[in-house]
Amino acid sequence: MAATPEGIRLLWKALEGAHERVAPAVWDAMDIFCVARLDEMIAIASRAGEGPVPVEDARVITALADRVRRFLQGFKRSSDGIGGVKDGVVMLSPIALELVAHYVGNDLYKIILIADVYDAFPEPLAAGAGVKIIANATMIKDFLKDLKEKTR
Amino acid sequence: MTTLRKKYHDLGNKINTALMYIGAVKDQVEMYGGSEEDKKYFGNTIKKCLVAENVLLELDQELSAIKAVAYSLTDPDKDLKELALEAKARNQDVKLLVIDNDRGLCTIIKEKYEGRGFKVETAIDADSGKRMLLSWVPDILLLDLYLNVGMEGVDILRFIRSEKLPVKCAIITGETDEDKLKDVRALQPDEMLIKPVMAAQLTAKINAMVSSLRRK
């Protein structure tokens, strides 16, 4: 299945059918290493309002996005239908993992590209970039909230 | 001098990769709960990570110094900005096609790389992507694997290979299942990146493809 709207819809349906659960320990880790960093990005981007985002702020957002990226790329597939945190590795059941990889991966990728500062010409991000960063970070948070609800 | 530049570029990439892995280990260790004994043990691991990180950062600084010398030897009057402007001028001959079903992502990439001199076009499905490949004839293709309803990105890559189209192709996908990626790897894309990709990494891959185009 896929990161197309139809693919995502089918994945949600499959998730419900498979009765996959996500262990509370995973959500604890997710809150600390993903949601808190998304909140930080939103707070920084909010300071610019609809105006340009200063270079220093953009670089902090990029660093935060990179940390979320590294956290997510460390996830492994679990076959026990619930997953957990084992030996420091986050284990997710297959469909939940696929949803996280496709959905969060795409939105985080957009944040990374929007917040990128060209080192040769370190200029503030164009007006409106902050709003786009907030929108994408909020979408990831909403997705995680839905996933938490449906895998409780 | 080109070899020297390539060497420090490669070294820089290796340092960044090592820093990335150390960061991942730190993240995972910080996340691990466990007993008091475990915490003490992992506390030591964090300390070792910090030492390794410092060594790498020092190496990175030394490398920057070497880089500065290398630049001064090749282009005594040019700084990073001038070199970037030169690259921008050179990129104006390079056509970059993005095929991704996410319209928002296409727009972001188009704006970003047009700003760096590339000619950029986008397509959000396999059919229009194939048409663009034949009519616009891009030099570089950034291709998502999942387009309309399934993994049509691989069909596009297959089409490129069977028609022997002279386009450098980078696959950018959120798919991490190696079994599903087997068919794609068999078609030997020029680059393969897993989303989310850092912007610097994407730019480096595009630049590498541009360089290989120029070598031809």
CSV table of C-alpha atoms in Angstrom, one decimal:
chain,number,residue,atom,x,y,z
A,1,MET,CA,0.0,0.0,0.0
A,2,ALA,CA,1.0,3.5,-0.5
A,3,ALA,CA,1.4,7.2,0.4
A,4,THR,CA,-1.4,8.1,-2.0
A,5,PRO,CA,-4.6,9.4,-0.4
A,6,GLU,CA,-6.3,6.1,-1.4
A,7,GLY,CA,-3.3,4.1,0.0
A,8,ILE,CA,-3.5,5.9,3.3
A,9,ARG,CA,-7.2,5.3,3.5
A,10,LEU,CA,-6.7,1.6,2.9
A,11,LEU,CA,-3.9,1.5,5.5
A,12,TRP,CA,-6.3,3.0,8.1
A,13,LYS,CA,-8.9,0.5,7.2
A,14,ALA,CA,-6.4,-2.4,7.4
A,15,LEU,CA,-5.2,-1.1,10.8
A,16,GLU,CA,-8.7,-1.3,12.2
A,17,GLY,CA,-9.3,-4.7,10.7
A,18,ALA,CA,-6.0,-6.0,12.1
A,19,HIS,CA,-6.8,-4.7,15.6
A,20,GLU,CA,-3.2,-3.5,15.9
A,21,ARG,CA,-2.3,-1.8,19.2
A,22,VAL,CA,0.6,0.5,20.0
A,23,ALA,CA,2.2,0.1,23.4
A,24,PRO,CA,2.0,3.0,25.8
A,25,ALA,CA,5.8,3.1,26.0
A,26,VAL,CA,5.9,3.9,22.3
A,27,TRP,CA,3.6,6.9,22.9
A,28,ASP,CA,5.8,8.1,25.8
A,29,ALA,CA,8.8,8.0,23.5
A,30,MET,CA,6.8,9.6,20.7
A,31,ASP,CA,5.7,12.5,23.1
A,32,ILE,CA,9.3,13.1,24.2
A,33,PHE,CA,11.2,12.7,21.0
A,34,CYS,CA,8.6,13.7,18.3
A,35,VAL,CA,5.6,15.7,19.6
A,36,ALA,CA,7.7,17.9,22.0
A,37,ARG,CA,10.0,18.8,19.1
A,38,LEU,CA,7.1,19.5,16.8
A,39,ASP,CA,5.7,21.8,19.5
A,40,GLU,CA,9.1,23.5,19.7
A,41,MET,CA,9.1,24.0,15.9
A,42,ILE,CA,5.5,25.4,16.0
A,43,ALA,CA,6.5,27.8,18.8
A,44,ILE,CA,9.6,29.0,16.9
A,45,ALA,CA,7.7,29.4,13.6
A,46,SER,CA,4.9,31.2,15.3
A,47,ARG,CA,7.2,34.0,16.4
A,48,ALA,CA,7.5,35.0,12.7
A,49,GLY,CA,3.8,35.1,12.2
A,50,GLU,CA,3.2,35.6,8.5
A,51,GLY,CA,6.5,37.4,8.1
A,52,PRO,CA,9.9,36.0,7.2
A,53,VAL,CA,11.5,33.5,9.5
A,54,PRO,CA,15.0,34.6,10.7
A,55,VAL,CA,18.0,32.4,9.6
A,56,GLU,CA,18.8,31.4,13.2
A,57,ASP,CA,15.2,30.2,13.8
A,58,ALA,CA,15.1,28.3,10.5
A,59,ARG,CA,18.3,26.5,11.5
A,60,VAL,CA,16.9,25.5,14.9
A,61,ILE,CA,13.8,24.2,13.1
A,62,THR,CA,16.0,22.2,10.7
A,63,ALA,CA,17.9,20.8,13.6
A,64,LEU,CA,14.7,19.8,15.4
A,65,ALA,CA,13.3,18.2,12.3
A,66,ASP,CA,16.5,16.3,11.8
A,67,ARG,CA,16.2,14.9,15.4
A,68,VAL,CA,12.6,13.8,14.7
A,69,ARG,CA,13.8,12.3,11.4
A,70,ARG,CA,16.5,10.3,13.2
A,71,PHE,CA,14.1,9.2,15.9
A,72,LEU,CA,11.6,7.9,13.3
A,73,GLN,CA,14.1,6.2,11.1
A,74,GLY,CA,15.2,4.1,14.1
A,75,PHE,CA,11.8,2.4,14.3
A,76,LYS,CA,11.6,-1.3,13.7
A,77,ARG,CA,8.8,-3.7,12.7
A,78,SER,CA,7.2,-5.8,15.5
A,79,SER,CA,5.3,-8.9,14.9
A,80,ASP,CA,3.5,-9.2,18.2
A,81,GLY,CA,0.7,-6.8,17.2
A,82,ILE,CA,1.5,-4.2,19.9
A,83,GLY,CA,5.3,-3.4,19.8
A,84,GLY,CA,7.0,-1.4,22.5
A,85,VAL,CA,10.4,0.0,23.4
A,86,LYS,CA,12.9,-2.8,23.5
A,87,ASP,CA,16.7,-2.2,24.2
A,88,GLY,CA,16.2,1.4,23.2
A,89,VAL,CA,14.5,0.6,19.9
A,90,VAL,CA,10.9,1.6,19.2
A,91,MET,CA,9.0,-1.4,17.8
A,92,LEU,CA,5.8,-0.8,15.9
A,93,SER,CA,3.3,-3.2,14.5
A,94,PRO,CA,3.5,-3.4,10.7
A,95,ILE,CA,0.6,-1.3,9.5
A,96,ALA,CA,1.2,1.4,12.2
A,97,LEU,CA,4.8,1.5,11.1
A,98,GLU,CA,3.8,1.9,7.4
A,99,LEU,CA,1.4,4.7,8.3
A,100,VAL,CA,4.0,6.5,10.3
A,101,ALA,CA,6.7,6.1,7.7
A,102,HIS,CA,4.6,7.3,4.8
A,103,TYR,CA,2.5,10.0,6.6
A,104,VAL,CA,5.0,11.5,8.9
A,105,GLY,CA,7.8,11.0,6.5
A,106,ASN,CA,6.2,13.2,3.8
A,107,ASP,CA,5.1,16.0,6.1
A,108,LEU,CA,8.5,16.1,7.9
A,109,TYR,CA,10.2,16.1,4.5
A,110,LYS,CA,8.2,19.2,3.6
A,111,ILE,CA,9.2,21.0,6.8
A,112,ILE,CA,12.9,20.1,6.2
A,113,LEU,CA,12.8,21.6,2.7
A,114,ILE,CA,10.9,24.7,3.7
A,115,ALA,CA,13.2,25.5,6.6
A,116,ASP,CA,16.4,24.8,4.7
A,117,VAL,CA,18.8,27.8,4.6
A,118,TYR,CA,21.2,28.0,1.7
A,119,ASP,CA,24.6,28.4,3.3
A,120,ALA,CA,26.0,30.4,0.4
A,121,PHE,CA,23.1,32.9,0.8
A,122,PRO,CA,21.9,32.7,4.4
A,123,GLU,CA,18.7,34.7,4.1
A,124,PRO,CA,15.5,34.6,6.2
A,125,LEU,CA,12.9,32.2,4.9
A,126,ALA,CA,10.3,33.9,2.7
A,127,ALA,CA,7.1,35.3,4.3
A,128,GLY,CA,4.6,32.5,4.8
A,129,ALA,CA,7.2,29.8,5.4
A,130,GLY,CA,6.5,29.8,9.1
A,131,VAL,CA,2.8,29.3,8.5
A,132,LYS,CA,3.6,26.3,6.2
A,133,ILE,CA,5.9,24.8,8.8
A,134,ILE,CA,3.2,25.2,11.5
A,135,ALA,CA,0.6,23.6,9.2
A,136,ASN,CA,2.8,20.6,8.4
A,137,ALA,CA,3.9,20.1,12.0
A,138,THR,CA,0.2,20.3,13.1
A,139,MET,CA,-0.7,17.7,10.5
A,140,ILE,CA,1.8,15.3,11.9
A,141,LYS,CA,0.6,15.9,15.4
A,142,ASP,CA,-3.1,15.4,14.3
A,143,PHE,CA,-2.1,12.2,12.6
A,144,LEU,CA,-0.3,10.8,15.7
A,145,LYS,CA,-3.3,11.8,17.8
A,146,ASP,CA,-5.6,9.8,15.4
A,147,LEU,CA,-3.2,6.8,15.4
A,148,LYS,CA,-3.1,6.9,19.2
A,149,GLU,CA,-6.9,6.9,19.4
A,150,LYS,CA,-7.3,4.1,16.9
A,151,THR,CA,-4.6,1.8,18.4
A,152,ARG,CA,-5.6,2.3,22.0
B,1,MET,CA,42.6,20.0,-7.0
B,2,THR,CA,39.2,18.4,-8.0
B,3,THR,CA,40.3,15.2,-6.3
B,4,LEU,CA,41.2,17.2,-3.1
B,5,ARG,CA,37.8,18.9,-3.2
B,6,LYS,CA,36.1,15.5,-3.6
B,7,LYS,CA,38.1,14.1,-0.7
B,8,TYR,CA,37.1,16.8,1.8
B,9,HIS,CA,33.6,16.6,0.5
B,10,ASP,CA,33.5,12.9,1.1
B,11,LEU,CA,35.2,13.3,4.5
B,12,GLY,CA,32.6,15.9,5.5
B,13,ASN,CA,29.9,13.5,4.6
B,14,LYS,CA,31.5,10.7,6.6
B,15,ILE,CA,31.8,13.0,9.6
B,16,ASN,CA,28.1,14.0,9.3
B,17,THR,CA,27.0,10.4,9.0
B,18,ALA,CA,29.0,9.5,12.1
B,19,LEU,CA,27.5,12.5,14.0
B,20,MET,CA,24.1,11.4,12.9
B,21,TYR,CA,24.6,7.8,14.2
B,22,ILE,CA,26.0,9.1,17.5
B,23,GLY,CA,22.9,11.3,17.8
B,24,ALA,CA,20.7,8.3,17.1
B,25,VAL,CA,22.5,6.3,19.8
B,26,LYS,CA,22.1,9.2,22.3
B,27,ASP,CA,18.4,9.5,21.5
B,28,GLN,CA,17.8,5.8,22.0
B,29,VAL,CA,19.9,5.7,25.2
B,30,GLU,CA,18.1,8.8,26.6
B,31,MET,CA,14.8,7.1,25.9
B,32,TYR,CA,15.7,3.8,27.6
B,33,GLY,CA,14.3,3.6,31.2
B,34,GLY,CA,15.5,0.4,33.0
B,35,SER,CA,16.9,-0.1,36.5
B,36,GLU,CA,19.3,2.2,38.4
B,37,GLU,CA,22.2,0.0,37.3
B,38,ASP,CA,21.1,0.3,33.6
B,39,LYS,CA,20.9,4.1,34.0
B,40,LYS,CA,24.4,4.2,35.3
B,41,TYR,CA,25.6,2.1,32.5
B,42,PHE,CA,23.8,4.1,29.9
B,43,GLY,CA,25.0,7.3,31.5
B,44,ASN,CA,28.5,6.2,30.7
B,45,THR,CA,27.4,5.5,27.1
B,46,ILE,CA,26.1,9.0,26.8
B,47,LYS,CA,29.5,10.3,28.1
B,48,LYS,CA,31.3,8.3,25.5
B,49,CYS,CA,28.9,9.6,22.8
B,50,LEU,CA,29.7,13.1,23.9
B,51,VAL,CA,33.5,12.5,23.7
B,52,ALA,CA,33.1,11.0,20.2
B,53,GLU,CA,30.9,13.9,19.2
B,54,ASN,CA,33.6,16.4,20.3
B,55,VAL,CA,36.3,14.5,18.4
B,56,LEU,CA,34.2,14.6,15.3
B,57,LEU,CA,33.4,18.3,15.7
B,58,GLU,CA,37.1,19.0,16.0
B,59,LEU,CA,37.7,17.0,12.9
B,60,ASP,CA,35.0,18.9,11.2
B,61,GLN,CA,36.7,22.2,12.2
B,62,GLU,CA,40.0,21.0,10.9
B,63,LEU,CA,38.4,19.9,7.7
B,64,SER,CA,36.8,23.4,7.3
B,65,ALA,CA,40.3,24.9,7.6
B,66,ILE,CA,41.6,22.5,4.9
B,67,LYS,CA,38.6,23.4,2.8
B,68,ALA,CA,39.3,27.1,3.1
B,69,VAL,CA,42.9,26.5,2.0
B,70,ALA,CA,41.8,24.4,-0.9
B,71,TYR,CA,39.3,27.0,-2.0
B,72,SER,CA,42.0,29.7,-1.8
B,73,LEU,CA,44.4,27.7,-3.9
B,74,THR,CA,41.8,27.1,-6.6
B,75,ASP,CA,40.0,30.4,-6.6
B,76,PRO,CA,41.9,32.9,-4.6
B,77,ASP,CA,39.3,35.7,-5.1
B,78,LYS,CA,36.2,33.6,-4.8
B,79,ASP,CA,34.2,32.9,-1.7
B,80,LEU,CA,31.4,30.5,-1.2
B,81,LYS,CA,28.9,33.1,-2.5
B,82,GLU,CA,30.7,33.5,-5.8
B,83,LEU,CA,31.1,29.8,-6.3
B,84,ALA,CA,27.4,29.3,-5.6
B,85,LEU,CA,26.6,32.0,-8.2
B,86,GLU,CA,28.7,30.2,-10.7
B,87,ALA,CA,27.0,26.9,-9.9
B,88,LYS,CA,23.6,28.7,-10.3
B,89,ALA,CA,24.7,30.0,-13.8
B,90,ARG,CA,25.8,26.5,-14.8
B,91,ASN,CA,22.6,24.9,-13.5
B,92,GLN,CA,20.5,27.0,-16.0
B,93,ASP,CA,21.2,24.3,-18.6
B,94,VAL,CA,20.0,21.6,-16.3
B,95,LYS,CA,16.4,20.4,-16.5
B,96,LEU,CA,14.9,18.9,-13.3
B,97,LEU,CA,11.7,17.0,-13.3
B,98,VAL,CA,9.8,16.1,-10.1
B,99,ILE,CA,7.2,13.3,-10.2
B,100,ASP,CA,5.4,13.1,-6.9
B,101,ASN,CA,1.7,12.8,-6.1
B,102,ASP,CA,2.0,15.4,-3.4
B,103,ARG,CA,1.3,18.7,-5.2
B,104,GLY,CA,2.5,20.7,-2.2
B,105,LEU,CA,5.9,18.9,-2.1
B,106,CYS,CA,6.3,19.4,-5.9
B,107,THR,CA,5.8,23.2,-5.4
B,108,ILE,CA,8.3,23.4,-2.5
B,109,ILE,CA,11.0,21.5,-4.6
B,110,LYS,CA,10.2,23.6,-7.7
B,111,GLU,CA,10.6,26.9,-5.8
B,112,LYS,CA,13.7,25.7,-4.0
B,113,TYR,CA,15.7,24.5,-7.0
B,114,GLU,CA,14.5,27.2,-9.4
B,115,GLY,CA,16.1,29.6,-6.9
B,116,ARG,CA,19.4,27.7,-7.5
B,117,GLY,CA,19.2,28.1,-11.2
B,118,PHE,CA,17.6,24.8,-12.4
B,119,LYS,CA,14.8,24.6,-14.8
B,120,VAL,CA,12.1,22.7,-12.9
B,121,GLU,CA,8.9,21.1,-14.0
B,122,THR,CA,6.6,18.8,-12.0
B,123,ALA,CA,4.1,16.1,-12.6
B,124,ILE,CA,1.7,14.5,-10.0
B,125,ASP,CA,0.9,11.3,-11.7
B,126,ALA,CA,2.6,8.6,-13.8
B,127,ASP,CA,0.9,9.4,-17.1
B,128,SER,CA,1.7,13.1,-17.1
B,129,GLY,CA,5.2,12.2,-15.8
B,130,LYS,CA,5.8,9.9,-18.7
B,131,ARG,CA,4.6,12.5,-21.1
B,132,MET,CA,7.0,15.1,-19.6
B,133,LEU,CA,9.9,12.6,-19.8
B,134,LEU,CA,9.3,12.3,-23.6
B,135,SER,CA,8.3,15.9,-24.5
B,136,TRP,CA,10.5,18.0,-22.1
B,137,VAL,CA,13.4,15.5,-21.9
B,138,PRO,CA,14.8,16.3,-18.4
B,139,ASP,CA,18.4,15.7,-17.3
B,140,ILE,CA,17.5,14.8,-13.7
B,141,LEU,CA,14.4,13.1,-12.4
B,142,LEU,CA,13.3,13.1,-8.7
B,143,LEU,CA,10.8,10.2,-8.6
B,144,ASP,CA,8.4,9.2,-5.9
B,145,LEU,CA,7.5,5.5,-5.9
B,146,TYR,CA,3.8,5.7,-5.0
B,147,LEU,CA,1.8,7.8,-7.4
B,148,ASN,CA,-1.8,7.2,-8.4
B,149,VAL,CA,-2.9,4.0,-6.9
B,150,GLY,CA,0.1,1.9,-6.4
B,151,MET,CA,3.9,1.7,-6.9
B,152,GLU,CA,3.9,3.2,-10.4
B,153,GLY,CA,7.2,5.0,-9.8
B,154,VAL,CA,8.9,1.7,-10.5
B,155,ASP,CA,7.0,1.5,-13.9
B,156,ILE,CA,8.4,4.9,-14.8
B,157,LEU,CA,11.9,3.8,-13.9
B,158,ARG,CA,11.4,0.6,-16.0
B,159,PHE,CA,10.1,2.8,-18.9
B,160,ILE,CA,13.3,5.0,-18.6
B,161,ARG,CA,15.5,1.9,-18.7
B,162,SER,CA,13.7,0.2,-21.6
B,163,GLU,CA,13.6,3.3,-23.7
B,164,LYS,CA,17.2,4.1,-22.7
B,165,LEU,CA,16.2,7.7,-21.8
B,166,PRO,CA,19.3,9.7,-20.9
B,167,VAL,CA,18.0,10.9,-17.6
B,168,LYS,CA,19.6,10.6,-14.1
B,169,CYS,CA,17.0,9.3,-11.8
B,170,ALA,CA,16.8,9.6,-8.0
B,171,ILE,CA,14.1,7.6,-6.2
B,172,ILE,CA,12.7,9.4,-3.1
B,173,THR,CA,10.4,7.2,-1.1
B,174,GLY,CA,8.9,6.7,2.3
B,175,GLU,CA,9.0,2.9,1.7
B,176,THR,CA,11.4,1.2,4.0
B,177,ASP,CA,10.4,-2.4,3.4
B,178,GLU,CA,13.4,-3.9,1.6
B,179,ASP,CA,11.3,-6.7,0.0
B,180,LYS,CA,9.2,-4.0,-1.7
B,181,LEU,CA,12.3,-2.1,-2.8
B,182,LYS,CA,14.0,-5.1,-4.4
B,183,ASP,CA,12.4,-4.5,-7.8
B,184,VAL,CA,13.4,-0.9,-7.7
B,185,ARG,CA,17.0,-1.6,-6.8
B,186,ALA,CA,17.2,-4.1,-9.6
B,187,LEU,CA,16.5,-1.3,-12.1
B,188,GLN,CA,19.6,0.5,-10.7
B,189,PRO,CA,18.3,4.1,-10.0
B,190,ASP,CA,21.2,6.6,-9.9
B,191,GLU,CA,20.3,7.5,-6.3
B,192,MET,CA,17.9,6.1,-3.7
B,193,LEU,CA,16.8,8.2,-0.8
B,194,ILE,CA,14.4,7.4,2.0
B,195,LYS,CA,12.0,10.2,3.1
B,196,PRO,CA,12.3,12.4,5.0
B,197,VAL,CA,15.6,13.4,3.4
B,198,MET,CA,17.6,16.3,4.7
B,199,ALA,CA,17.7,19.2,2.2
B,200,ALA,CA,21.5,19.3,2.2
B,201,GLN,CA,21.5,15.6,1.4
B,202,LEU,CA,19.1,16.0,-1.5
B,203,THR,CA,21.1,18.9,-2.9
B,204,ALA,CA,24.3,16.9,-2.6
B,205,LYS,CA,22.7,14.1,-4.6
B,206,ILE,CA,21.4,16.4,-7.2
B,207,ASN,CA,24.8,18.1,-7.5
B,208,ALA,CA,26.4,14.6,-7.9
B,209,MET,CA,24.1,13.8,-10.7
B,210,VAL,CA,24.8,17.2,-12.4
B,211,SER,CA,28.5,16.5,-12.1
B,212,SER,CA,28.1,13.1,-13.7
B,213,LEU,CA,26.1,14.6,-16.5
B,214,ARG,CA,28.9,17.1,-17.2
B,215,ARG,CA,31.5,14.3,-17.2
B,216,LYS,CA,29.7,12.6,-20.1
